[in-house]
Short mmCIF file of C-alpha atoms in Angstrom, two decimals:
data_model
loop_
_atom_site.label_atom_id
_atom_site.label_comp_id
_atom_site.label_asym_id
_atom_site.label_seq_id
_atom_site.Cartn_x
_atom_site.Cartn_y
_atom_site.Cartn_z
CA MET U 1 15.08 -26.29 -66.15
CA PHE U 2 11.38 -27.04 -66.48
CA THR U 3 9.01 -24.31 -67.67
CA ILE U 4 5.71 -23.73 -65.86
CA ARG U 5 3.91 -25.37 -68.75
CA ALA U 6 6.19 -28.40 -68.62
CA GLN U 7 5.74 -28.74 -64.90
CA PHE U 8 1.98 -28.56 -65.25
CA ALA U 9 2.09 -31.23 -67.93
CA LEU U 10 4.10 -33.50 -65.63
CA VAL U 11 1.63 -33.03 -62.81
CA VAL U 12 -1.30 -33.85 -65.08
CA PHE U 13 0.58 -36.89 -66.36
CA GLY U 14 1.34 -38.00 -62.82
CA ILE U 15 -2.28 -37.65 -61.76
CA ALA U 16 -3.40 -39.70 -64.72
CA ILE U 17 -0.90 -42.44 -63.99
CA ALA U 18 -1.82 -42.45 -60.31
CA LEU U 19 -5.51 -42.76 -61.04
CA LEU U 20 -4.84 -45.48 -63.58
CA THR U 21 -2.72 -47.53 -61.22
CA ARG U 22 -4.62 -46.88 -57.99
CA THR U 23 -6.62 -50.05 -58.38
CA LEU U 24 -3.40 -52.00 -58.94
CA TYR U 25 -1.74 -50.92 -55.73
CA ARG U 26 -4.65 -51.03 -53.28
CA ASP U 27 -2.09 -50.22 -50.58
CA LYS U 28 -3.90 -49.93 -47.27
CA THR U 29 -0.67 -49.86 -45.25
CA THR U 30 -0.45 -46.79 -43.05
CA PHE U 31 3.20 -47.35 -42.21
CA PRO U 32 5.79 -49.99 -43.17
CA HIS U 33 6.14 -51.68 -39.80
CA PRO U 34 7.65 -55.16 -40.18
CA GLU U 35 6.43 -58.01 -38.08
CA SER U 36 8.28 -57.41 -34.85
CA VAL U 37 7.73 -58.11 -31.19
CA LEU U 38 8.34 -55.40 -28.65
CA ALA U 39 11.60 -56.28 -26.91
CA ASN U 40 11.13 -57.02 -23.22
CA ILE U 41 13.74 -54.72 -21.67
CA THR U 42 13.44 -53.48 -18.10
CA LEU U 43 15.95 -51.01 -16.70
CA SER U 44 16.83 -51.72 -13.08
CA ASP U 45 18.23 -48.34 -12.02
CA SER U 46 16.58 -45.63 -14.11
CA GLU U 47 16.98 -42.90 -11.51
CA ASP U 48 20.69 -43.60 -11.18
CA ALA U 49 21.11 -43.49 -14.97
CA VAL U 50 19.47 -40.06 -15.07
CA SER U 51 21.74 -38.90 -12.24
CA ARG U 52 24.84 -40.14 -14.09
CA LEU U 53 23.89 -38.14 -17.19
CA SER U 54 23.18 -35.08 -15.05
CA GLN U 55 26.63 -35.29 -13.47
CA PHE U 56 28.29 -35.80 -16.84
CA ILE U 57 26.66 -32.64 -18.23
CA LYS U 58 28.23 -30.65 -15.40
CA CYS U 59 31.67 -31.28 -16.90
CA ARG U 60 32.57 -28.34 -19.18
CA THR U 61 34.12 -30.44 -21.94
CA VAL U 62 34.21 -27.64 -24.52
CA SER U 63 36.40 -28.26 -27.57
CA ASP U 64 38.32 -25.41 -29.20
CA SER U 65 40.58 -25.75 -32.24
CA GLN U 66 41.75 -22.12 -32.26
CA ARG U 67 42.98 -21.42 -28.75
CA ALA U 68 43.40 -24.78 -27.07
CA GLU U 69 46.17 -27.36 -27.13
CA ASN U 70 44.83 -30.75 -28.16
CA HIS U 71 41.52 -29.00 -28.87
CA ALA U 72 40.56 -29.06 -25.17
CA ARG U 73 39.60 -25.65 -23.76
CA HIS U 74 39.42 -27.03 -20.22
CA PRO U 75 41.67 -30.12 -20.03
CA GLU U 76 40.88 -30.66 -16.36
CA GLN U 77 37.18 -30.93 -17.22
CA LEU U 78 37.82 -33.74 -19.70
CA ARG U 79 39.86 -35.54 -17.06
CA LEU U 80 37.01 -35.03 -14.59
CA ALA U 81 34.57 -36.42 -17.15
CA ARG U 82 36.70 -39.53 -17.64
CA GLU U 83 36.95 -40.06 -13.88
CA HIS U 84 33.17 -39.74 -13.62
CA LEU U 85 32.63 -42.38 -16.32
CA GLN U 86 35.14 -44.78 -14.80
CA LYS U 87 33.60 -44.40 -11.34
CA SER U 88 30.03 -44.71 -12.67
CA TYR U 89 30.62 -47.84 -14.75
CA PRO U 90 33.03 -50.06 -12.79
CA SER U 91 31.88 -53.28 -14.51
CA ILE U 92 32.93 -51.88 -17.90
CA TRP U 93 36.39 -50.96 -16.66
CA LYS U 94 36.66 -54.36 -14.96
CA HIS U 95 35.48 -56.68 -17.73
CA LEU U 96 36.19 -54.68 -20.91
CA THR U 97 39.32 -52.98 -22.20
CA ALA U 98 39.25 -49.19 -21.90
CA GLU U 99 42.13 -47.07 -23.14
CA THR U 100 42.74 -43.36 -23.43
CA VAL U 101 43.78 -42.16 -26.90
CA ALA U 102 45.26 -38.76 -27.75
CA GLU U 103 45.15 -37.84 -24.04
CA PHE U 104 41.38 -37.37 -23.80
CA SER U 105 39.48 -39.67 -26.19
CA LEU U 106 38.20 -43.02 -24.98
CA LEU U 107 38.26 -46.35 -26.84
CA ILE U 108 36.48 -49.32 -25.24
CA ARG U 109 36.63 -52.90 -26.54
CA TRP U 110 34.32 -55.76 -25.59
CA GLN U 111 36.06 -58.83 -27.00
CA GLY U 112 33.75 -61.20 -28.85
CA LYS U 113 33.75 -64.98 -28.86
CA ASN U 114 34.51 -65.29 -32.57
CA PRO U 115 37.64 -63.35 -33.62
CA ALA U 116 36.95 -64.19 -37.27
CA LEU U 117 33.95 -61.84 -37.27
CA ASN U 118 34.52 -58.17 -38.01
CA PRO U 119 33.76 -55.92 -35.02
CA VAL U 120 31.00 -53.34 -34.79
CA LEU U 121 31.79 -49.77 -33.75
CA PHE U 122 29.48 -47.31 -31.98
CA VAL U 123 30.76 -43.73 -32.13
CA SER U 124 29.92 -40.75 -29.92
CA HIS U 125 31.81 -37.80 -28.50
CA LEU U 126 32.63 -36.28 -25.13
CA ASP U 127 33.01 -32.65 -26.20
CA VAL U 128 30.40 -29.92 -26.52
CA VAL U 129 30.15 -26.48 -28.07
CA PRO U 130 30.42 -23.39 -25.83
CA ALA U 131 27.45 -21.96 -23.95
CA THR U 132 27.07 -18.50 -22.42
CA GLU U 133 26.99 -18.53 -18.64
CA GLY U 134 26.28 -15.93 -15.98
CA ASP U 135 24.07 -12.86 -16.05
CA SER U 136 24.22 -12.53 -19.85
CA SER U 137 22.97 -16.07 -20.40
CA GLU U 138 19.49 -16.54 -21.89
CA TRP U 139 19.20 -20.13 -20.66
CA SER U 140 16.23 -21.03 -18.45
CA ARG U 141 18.53 -23.30 -16.42
CA PRO U 142 22.33 -22.83 -16.19
CA PRO U 143 23.92 -24.55 -19.23
CA PHE U 144 26.32 -26.73 -17.22
CA SER U 145 24.04 -27.39 -14.27
CA GLY U 146 22.68 -30.75 -15.40
CA ASP U 147 19.46 -29.73 -13.67
CA ILE U 148 16.62 -32.25 -13.61
CA HIS U 149 13.47 -30.16 -13.86
CA ASP U 150 9.97 -30.71 -15.32
CA ASN U 151 10.95 -34.23 -16.42
CA PHE U 152 13.85 -32.86 -18.49
CA ILE U 153 17.61 -33.08 -18.01
CA TRP U 154 18.99 -29.63 -18.88
CA GLY U 155 22.39 -28.53 -20.10
CA ARG U 156 24.89 -28.34 -22.90
CA GLY U 157 25.37 -31.82 -24.33
CA ALA U 158 22.00 -33.15 -23.18
CA MET U 159 21.10 -33.61 -26.86
CA ASP U 160 24.51 -33.31 -28.54
CA LEU U 161 25.88 -35.72 -27.53
CA LYS U 162 26.46 -36.64 -23.92
CA PHE U 163 23.17 -38.48 -23.69
CA MET U 164 24.47 -40.94 -26.31
CA VAL U 165 27.70 -41.59 -24.40
CA ILE U 166 25.80 -42.37 -21.22
CA ALA U 167 23.07 -44.35 -23.01
CA LEU U 168 25.69 -46.60 -24.65
CA LEU U 169 27.53 -47.17 -21.37
CA GLU U 170 24.23 -47.89 -19.60
CA ALA U 171 23.32 -50.36 -22.36
CA VAL U 172 26.63 -52.23 -22.10
CA THR U 173 26.39 -52.30 -18.31
CA HIS U 174 22.84 -53.66 -18.53
CA LEU U 175 23.99 -56.45 -20.85
CA LEU U 176 26.96 -57.31 -18.62
CA GLU U 177 24.86 -57.47 -15.48
CA SER U 178 22.00 -59.37 -17.09
CA GLY U 179 24.20 -62.30 -18.06
CA TRP U 180 25.03 -61.39 -21.65
CA THR U 181 28.66 -61.73 -20.64
CA LYS U 182 30.31 -62.03 -24.03
CA PRO U 183 29.05 -61.02 -27.47
CA GLU U 184 29.54 -63.18 -30.55
CA ARG U 185 31.53 -60.46 -32.30
CA THR U 186 33.68 -57.73 -30.78
CA LEU U 187 32.07 -54.42 -29.88
CA TYR U 188 33.96 -51.12 -29.89
CA LEU U 189 32.84 -47.83 -28.35
CA ALA U 190 34.80 -44.77 -29.53
CA PHE U 191 34.23 -41.47 -27.73
CA GLY U 192 36.18 -38.61 -29.30
CA HIS U 193 37.06 -35.40 -27.51
CA ASP U 194 37.02 -32.92 -30.42
CA GLU U 195 34.17 -33.88 -32.76
CA GLU U 196 32.72 -30.38 -32.65
CA VAL U 197 35.90 -29.01 -34.26
CA GLY U 198 36.46 -31.77 -36.81
CA GLY U 199 37.52 -34.80 -34.77
CA VAL U 200 41.00 -34.95 -36.26
CA LEU U 201 42.81 -35.43 -32.95
CA GLY U 202 40.22 -37.70 -31.33
CA ALA U 203 38.35 -39.90 -33.81
CA GLY U 204 41.16 -39.49 -36.31
CA ALA U 205 43.69 -40.87 -33.84
CA MET U 206 41.44 -43.77 -32.79
CA ALA U 207 40.80 -44.69 -36.44
CA ARG U 208 44.54 -44.73 -37.13
CA LEU U 209 45.12 -46.83 -34.02
CA LEU U 210 42.54 -49.42 -35.10
CA ALA U 211 43.99 -49.48 -38.61
CA SER U 212 47.50 -50.06 -37.22
CA ARG U 213 46.13 -53.09 -35.36
CA GLY U 214 44.65 -54.51 -38.53
CA VAL U 215 41.03 -53.99 -37.46
CA THR U 216 38.38 -54.08 -40.18
CA LEU U 217 34.97 -53.05 -38.93
CA ASP U 218 31.74 -54.69 -40.03
CA PHE U 219 29.82 -51.41 -39.77
CA VAL U 220 29.66 -48.19 -37.79
CA VAL U 221 26.80 -46.55 -35.90
CA ASP U 222 27.31 -42.86 -35.17
CA GLU U 223 25.19 -39.85 -34.35
CA GLY U 224 23.03 -38.66 -37.20
CA GLY U 225 19.31 -38.68 -37.80
CA PRO U 226 16.92 -38.47 -34.83
CA ILE U 227 13.39 -39.77 -34.37
CA LEU U 228 10.92 -37.12 -35.53
CA VAL U 229 8.02 -37.57 -33.13
CA ASP U 230 5.77 -35.25 -35.12
CA GLY U 231 6.81 -36.82 -38.42
CA LEU U 232 6.63 -34.78 -41.60
CA PRO U 233 2.95 -33.85 -41.82
CA SER U 234 3.57 -31.31 -44.60
CA LEU U 235 4.86 -34.12 -46.81
CA LEU U 236 3.00 -37.21 -45.63
CA ARG U 237 -0.24 -35.65 -44.37
CA SER U 238 0.19 -38.23 -41.64
CA PRO U 239 1.44 -38.15 -38.01
CA THR U 240 3.66 -41.21 -38.53
CA GLN U 241 6.93 -40.88 -36.62
CA ILE U 242 10.12 -41.08 -38.68
CA ALA U 243 13.47 -42.47 -37.55
CA LEU U 244 16.13 -41.02 -39.83
CA VAL U 245 19.21 -43.12 -40.51
CA GLY U 246 21.93 -41.17 -42.29
CA THR U 247 23.45 -43.36 -45.00
CA ALA U 248 25.67 -40.61 -46.42
CA GLU U 249 27.06 -37.18 -45.60
CA LYS U 250 27.35 -34.30 -48.05
CA GLY U 251 30.80 -33.20 -49.15
CA TYR U 252 32.52 -29.93 -48.31
CA ASN U 253 34.65 -27.41 -50.14
CA SER U 254 35.38 -23.69 -50.00
CA ILE U 255 36.41 -21.46 -52.88
CA LEU U 256 37.94 -17.99 -52.50
CA ALA U 257 37.25 -15.57 -55.35
CA ASN U 258 40.04 -12.98 -55.42
CA VAL U 259 38.99 -9.84 -57.28
CA SER U 260 41.37 -7.15 -58.56
CA ALA U 261 40.77 -3.86 -60.39
CA GLN U 262 42.21 -0.38 -60.64
CA GLY U 263 41.84 1.54 -57.40
CA GLY U 264 41.87 5.28 -56.95
CA HIS U 265 40.18 8.20 -55.32
CA ALA U 266 36.55 7.73 -54.46
CA MET U 267 35.62 11.19 -55.80
CA ALA U 268 35.50 9.90 -59.40
CA PRO U 269 34.51 6.20 -59.48
CA PRO U 270 34.23 4.41 -62.84
CA THR U 271 30.82 4.28 -64.49
CA ASP U 272 31.14 0.82 -66.06
CA HIS U 273 30.61 -1.16 -62.82
CA SER U 274 34.25 -2.23 -62.84
CA THR U 275 35.18 -1.44 -59.25
CA VAL U 276 36.17 -4.30 -57.00
CA PRO U 277 32.99 -4.01 -54.88
CA ALA U 278 30.81 -3.89 -58.01
CA ILE U 279 32.45 -7.00 -59.46
CA MET U 280 32.11 -8.80 -56.14
CA SER U 281 28.43 -7.82 -55.90
CA SER U 282 27.74 -8.96 -59.45
CA LEU U 283 29.34 -12.34 -58.78
CA VAL U 284 27.42 -12.86 -55.53
CA GLN U 285 24.14 -11.83 -57.15
CA SER U 286 24.67 -14.21 -60.06
CA VAL U 287 25.36 -17.13 -57.70
CA ASP U 288 22.43 -16.22 -55.45
CA GLN U 289 19.98 -16.06 -58.35
CA ASN U 290 21.26 -19.16 -60.13
CA PRO U 291 22.04 -21.85 -57.53
CA PRO U 292 23.18 -25.35 -58.55
CA THR U 293 20.57 -27.40 -60.38
CA PRO U 294 18.34 -29.41 -58.03
CA GLN U 295 18.41 -33.17 -58.40
CA LEU U 296 17.39 -36.23 -56.43
CA VAL U 297 20.15 -38.74 -55.77
CA PRO U 298 20.51 -41.59 -53.29
CA PRO U 299 20.03 -41.54 -50.34
CA VAL U 300 17.35 -38.87 -50.89
CA THR U 301 15.51 -41.16 -53.32
CA HIS U 302 15.82 -43.98 -50.77
CA PHE U 303 14.26 -41.67 -48.18
CA MET U 304 11.30 -40.82 -50.42
CA GLN U 305 10.68 -44.45 -51.30
CA ALA U 306 10.81 -45.50 -47.64
CA LEU U 307 8.15 -42.91 -46.79
CA ALA U 308 5.83 -43.87 -49.63
CA PRO U 309 3.85 -46.61 -47.81
CA ALA U 310 3.21 -44.18 -44.94
CA CYS U 311 1.59 -41.64 -47.24
CA PRO U 312 -2.22 -41.89 -47.26
CA ASN U 313 -2.57 -39.80 -50.44
CA PRO U 314 -2.45 -42.24 -53.41
CA PHE U 315 -1.13 -39.65 -55.87
CA LEU U 316 1.67 -38.50 -53.57
CA ARG U 317 2.41 -42.10 -52.61
CA PHE U 318 2.85 -42.93 -56.30
CA ILE U 319 5.18 -39.94 -56.83
CA LEU U 320 7.30 -40.89 -53.80
CA ARG U 321 7.60 -44.49 -54.96
CA HIS U 322 8.81 -43.33 -58.37
CA CYS U 323 10.94 -40.37 -57.27
CA ASP U 324 13.91 -41.79 -59.17
CA ASN U 325 11.93 -41.63 -62.41
CA ARG U 326 13.47 -39.19 -64.91
CA LEU U 327 10.15 -37.36 -65.20
CA PHE U 328 9.08 -37.15 -61.57
CA GLY U 329 12.56 -36.79 -60.05
CA PRO U 330 13.39 -33.30 -61.37
CA LEU U 331 9.91 -32.03 -60.55
CA LEU U 332 10.03 -33.35 -56.98
CA ALA U 333 13.54 -31.95 -56.53
CA ARG U 334 12.26 -28.56 -57.62
CA VAL U 335 9.41 -28.75 -55.13
CA LEU U 336 11.85 -29.56 -52.31
CA THR U 337 13.99 -26.52 -53.10
CA LEU U 338 10.91 -24.29 -52.78
CA SER U 339 9.67 -25.83 -49.51
CA SER U 340 12.31 -24.75 -46.99
CA PRO U 341 16.09 -24.26 -46.68
CA ASN U 342 16.39 -27.66 -44.96
CA THR U 343 14.64 -29.55 -47.75
CA ALA U 344 16.47 -27.55 -50.39
CA ALA U 345 19.77 -28.66 -48.84
CA VAL U 346 19.08 -32.33 -49.64
CA ALA U 347 17.95 -31.61 -53.21
CA ARG U 348 20.99 -29.73 -54.48
CA THR U 349 24.61 -28.91 -53.85
CA THR U 350 24.35 -25.73 -51.81
CA VAL U 351 26.57 -22.66 -51.98
CA GLY U 352 26.69 -19.90 -49.41
CA VAL U 353 28.68 -16.69 -49.17
CA THR U 354 30.44 -16.77 -45.80
CA ARG U 355 32.90 -13.86 -46.05
CA MET U 356 33.41 -10.69 -48.11
CA ASN U 357 36.50 -8.54 -47.61
CA THR U 358 37.58 -5.33 -49.37
CA GLY U 359 38.51 -1.71 -48.78
CA SER U 360 40.82 0.07 -46.36
CA ALA U 361 39.53 3.65 -46.20
CA ASP U 362 36.25 5.44 -46.77
CA ASN U 363 37.65 7.69 -49.54
CA VAL U 364 39.68 5.12 -51.48
CA LEU U 365 38.43 2.72 -54.15
CA PRO U 366 39.94 -0.67 -53.29
CA ASP U 367 42.17 -2.43 -55.79
CA SER U 368 41.48 -5.91 -54.39
CA GLY U 369 38.90 -7.90 -52.51
CA SER U 370 37.70 -11.43 -51.93
CA VAL U 371 34.53 -13.47 -51.54
CA MET U 372 34.40 -16.85 -49.77
CA PHE U 373 31.96 -19.42 -51.13
CA ASN U 374 31.21 -22.53 -49.07
CA PHE U 375 29.83 -25.58 -50.91
CA ARG U 376 28.10 -28.64 -49.49
CA LEU U 377 28.32 -31.28 -52.19
CA LEU U 378 25.71 -33.85 -53.15
CA PRO U 379 26.87 -37.44 -53.66
CA GLY U 380 28.23 -37.61 -57.20
CA HIS U 381 29.70 -34.10 -57.26
CA THR U 382 33.50 -33.99 -57.19
CA LEU U 383 35.73 -31.47 -55.44
CA GLY U 384 36.18 -29.84 -58.84
CA TYR U 385 32.47 -29.08 -59.20
CA PRO U 386 32.56 -25.76 -57.24
CA LEU U 387 35.28 -24.33 -59.50
CA GLN U 388 33.40 -25.41 -62.60
CA TYR U 389 30.16 -23.93 -61.27
CA LEU U 390 31.71 -20.57 -60.32
CA ARG U 391 33.50 -20.18 -63.67
CA ASN U 392 30.07 -20.04 -65.29
CA HIS U 393 29.26 -16.95 -63.19
CA LEU U 394 32.36 -14.81 -63.75
CA GLY U 395 30.79 -12.80 -66.59
CA LYS U 396 32.60 -10.09 -68.51
CA PHE U 397 35.06 -9.45 -65.67
CA SER U 398 36.42 -13.02 -65.65
CA SER U 399 39.97 -11.75 -66.25
CA ARG U 400 39.80 -9.85 -62.95
CA ILE U 401 38.66 -12.79 -60.83
CA ARG U 402 40.96 -15.58 -59.68
CA LEU U 403 39.38 -18.63 -58.09
CA GLN U 404 41.28 -20.49 -55.39
CA GLN U 405 40.30 -23.71 -53.63
CA VAL U 406 40.87 -23.17 -49.90
CA GLY U 407 38.97 -26.06 -48.33
CA GLY U 408 42.23 -27.56 -47.11
CA GLN U 409 41.91 -30.65 -44.94
CA LYS U 410 38.19 -30.04 -44.62
CA ALA U 411 37.66 -30.43 -48.37
CA ARG U 412 36.03 -33.75 -49.10
CA GLU U 413 33.54 -35.30 -51.45
CA ALA U 414 30.32 -36.78 -50.12
CA THR U 415 30.77 -40.09 -48.34
CA PRO U 416 29.80 -43.32 -50.06
CA VAL U 417 26.12 -44.15 -49.74
CA SER U 418 25.58 -47.10 -47.40
CA SER U 419 22.97 -49.58 -48.55
CA PRO U 420 19.48 -49.33 -47.04
CA SER U 421 18.83 -52.97 -47.96
CA SER U 422 21.88 -54.40 -46.19
CA GLU U 423 21.86 -56.64 -43.13
CA GLN U 424 23.51 -53.83 -41.20
CA PHE U 425 20.80 -51.26 -41.98
CA LYS U 426 18.15 -53.83 -41.08
CA ILE U 427 19.82 -54.33 -37.68
CA VAL U 428 19.51 -50.62 -36.92
CA ALA U 429 15.93 -50.53 -38.20
CA ARG U 430 14.90 -53.66 -36.30
CA ALA U 431 16.26 -52.28 -33.04
CA VAL U 432 14.01 -49.26 -33.50
CA TYR U 433 10.95 -51.27 -34.50
CA GLU U 434 11.34 -53.60 -31.51
CA THR U 435 11.76 -50.86 -28.91
CA VAL U 436 9.78 -47.88 -30.20
CA HIS U 437 6.07 -48.54 -30.76
CA PRO U 438 4.17 -45.23 -30.98
CA LYS U 439 0.43 -45.47 -31.59
CA GLN U 440 0.69 -43.54 -34.86
CA GLY U 441 3.35 -45.91 -36.22
CA ILE U 442 6.98 -45.31 -37.15
CA VAL U 443 9.01 -45.47 -40.34
CA VAL U 444 12.76 -46.06 -40.39
CA ALA U 445 14.07 -44.18 -43.41
CA PRO U 446 17.54 -43.59 -44.86
CA HIS U 447 18.47 -39.96 -45.39
CA LEU U 448 21.26 -37.62 -46.45
CA MET U 449 23.09 -35.79 -43.68
CA THR U 450 23.94 -32.20 -44.54
CA GLY U 451 26.47 -31.94 -41.71
CA ALA U 452 29.49 -34.04 -40.75
CA SER U 453 30.20 -36.55 -37.99
CA ASP U 454 33.21 -38.40 -36.58
CA SER U 455 32.20 -41.49 -38.55
CA ARG U 456 34.01 -40.25 -41.67
CA HIS U 457 37.33 -40.94 -39.96
CA TYR U 458 36.48 -44.67 -39.87
CA LEU U 459 35.36 -45.07 -43.50
CA ASP U 460 38.63 -46.59 -44.70
CA ILE U 461 38.49 -49.43 -42.17
CA THR U 462 34.76 -50.20 -42.51
CA ALA U 463 33.53 -53.03 -44.74
CA ASN U 464 29.75 -52.68 -44.73
CA GLY U 465 28.81 -49.09 -44.32
CA VAL U 466 28.16 -46.33 -41.81
CA TYR U 467 24.72 -45.75 -40.35
CA ARG U 468 24.25 -42.39 -38.67
CA PHE U 469 21.38 -42.62 -36.21
CA PHE U 470 20.80 -41.80 -32.58
CA PRO U 471 17.55 -42.35 -30.67
CA LEU U 472 17.02 -38.69 -29.89
CA PHE U 473 13.29 -37.93 -29.91
CA MET U 474 12.80 -34.52 -31.52
CA ASN U 475 9.68 -32.47 -32.16
CA LEU U 476 10.20 -30.18 -35.14
CA THR U 477 6.97 -28.30 -34.46
CA ALA U 478 8.10 -27.49 -30.92
CA GLY U 479 11.44 -26.15 -32.17
CA ASP U 480 13.67 -28.87 -30.69
CA VAL U 481 16.18 -28.49 -33.52
CA SER U 482 17.07 -24.97 -32.38
CA ARG U 483 18.09 -26.30 -28.97
CA VAL U 484 21.01 -28.28 -30.45
CA HIS U 485 24.01 -25.94 -30.15
CA GLY U 486 21.46 -23.34 -29.01
CA ILE U 487 19.75 -22.11 -25.88
CA ASP U 488 17.96 -24.42 -23.41
CA GLU U 489 19.35 -27.71 -24.67
CA ARG U 490 17.54 -30.50 -22.85
CA ILE U 491 16.30 -34.07 -23.14
CA LYS U 492 13.20 -35.68 -21.68
CA VAL U 493 13.95 -38.18 -18.93
CA ASP U 494 11.66 -40.76 -20.53
CA ASP U 495 13.27 -40.27 -23.95
CA PHE U 496 16.74 -40.75 -22.50
CA LEU U 497 15.67 -44.00 -20.84
CA GLN U 498 14.08 -45.14 -24.09
CA ALA U 499 17.37 -44.45 -25.89
CA ILE U 500 19.12 -46.88 -23.53
CA LYS U 501 16.65 -49.61 -24.52
CA VAL U 502 17.21 -48.91 -28.23
CA TYR U 503 20.97 -49.33 -27.79
CA ILE U 504 20.58 -52.48 -25.70
CA ARG U 505 18.63 -54.12 -28.50
CA MET U 506 20.87 -52.73 -31.23
CA ILE U 507 23.99 -54.12 -29.56
CA GLN U 508 22.29 -57.50 -29.12
CA LEU U 509 21.36 -57.62 -32.79
CA ALA U 510 24.69 -56.26 -34.07
CA CYS U 511 27.05 -58.30 -31.91
CA GLY U 512 24.97 -61.37 -31.11
CA ASP U 513 24.49 -64.47 -33.19
CA ARG U 514 23.02 -63.35 -36.53
CA SER U 515 22.64 -66.86 -37.93
CA GLY U 516 19.18 -67.41 -36.45
CA SER U 517 15.96 -65.56 -37.00
CA SER U 518 16.22 -63.87 -33.64
CA VAL U 519 18.97 -62.61 -31.38
CA GLN U 520 18.79 -63.33 -27.67
#
């Protein structure tokens, strides 16, 4: 841990180095936009596309792992959703192969010309989280209305993730009807029905089905990072837009701390802080005051380095470029942990107390209790790290605390980090650069996802990485993040139509002929 004096010394050293090297860099680039030509894509039936998304949102495809068979709270709604898709996209069902998996999930294959080439998979999901309806609802528009109002499409799933399902189907239909009748390599679309509750029955089943058929995927594109239309002005001091491509997901584990001590009557409690509640409180306080050590690891370092050319401040630009330096890295990681909970989450393995249970009566000292700790693991931390970390916080009552790993099937280490310099990443980035041209510029940057997606189910059959990105235009300043899984979920009509264009170009680049300098 750096002292204040050490941190000050590092800052002074960094300033000196930056001033010394400023004349060497002379970087006048405001954003790293490669030489690219805006793709000429015209949508023929924009109004109909908006209507199809609106109708799809009306289907209450809520997933539920606790009370529902096959994780479908309203099975008839999922069937209605499938019927809507089949009716809306007849050319896909006519020319491509569409099959239902695990009763409700949908796997679509567009056979390529060259069977020797590994297919590309685009992943989305049909299900949504619940939303309160009726008089007690706080929504401005009913959550399953699909209302089109003020140039927005409203409803649960408008952002997460029904817009992506429709945008992908619109993109494929556009390519079919514009004469791009057969891609060079096979394209798969996989739409799971239970992503919001883990995806085990949907994406898990489709991944096993593809594996049983001997399919090895070139790469996977799934939901993940959005396009931040207001950028990160607090970091860059620049309005440059940022398209975030998740190249890894944090791991997950839960540890239950079981605490035992002598119980008894509450009229004479011990004075040595040895009651079960006191031991639990001491453990929680120790963890809260001494979180895991912050550190910068890929893909967070990749993210910083991608942003560097967009930073107009020469000192900060230098620090971002050299964030993997053993001097600057720890200091920058420390700064991130102090900025906000969201930035702290990418700079350390996080631990949160999610449950505390003890006591049975108001006049009895409990003889047992438990605390649940949930960990989100940085790449490089094993499933054993949480146990090791907590053992250092047991203190003098270690003999009365038993740690138990209870993550179960959810327990997993962070996913492998997909390369940001690969051909596959460049395909995703190029599709953005050729379809999204804001005046203030845009940076495509790899980043670390703190949540999970269905893509993890396909890791074992993927050769060249998973790239978690969807062209969802989000304004952090306006509070768009809170709408996902929250109240008043909505998407701008123009942003939805732009997403279709991004996917059209991405499919062309991913599944077309990659041997030339351009893909037609």
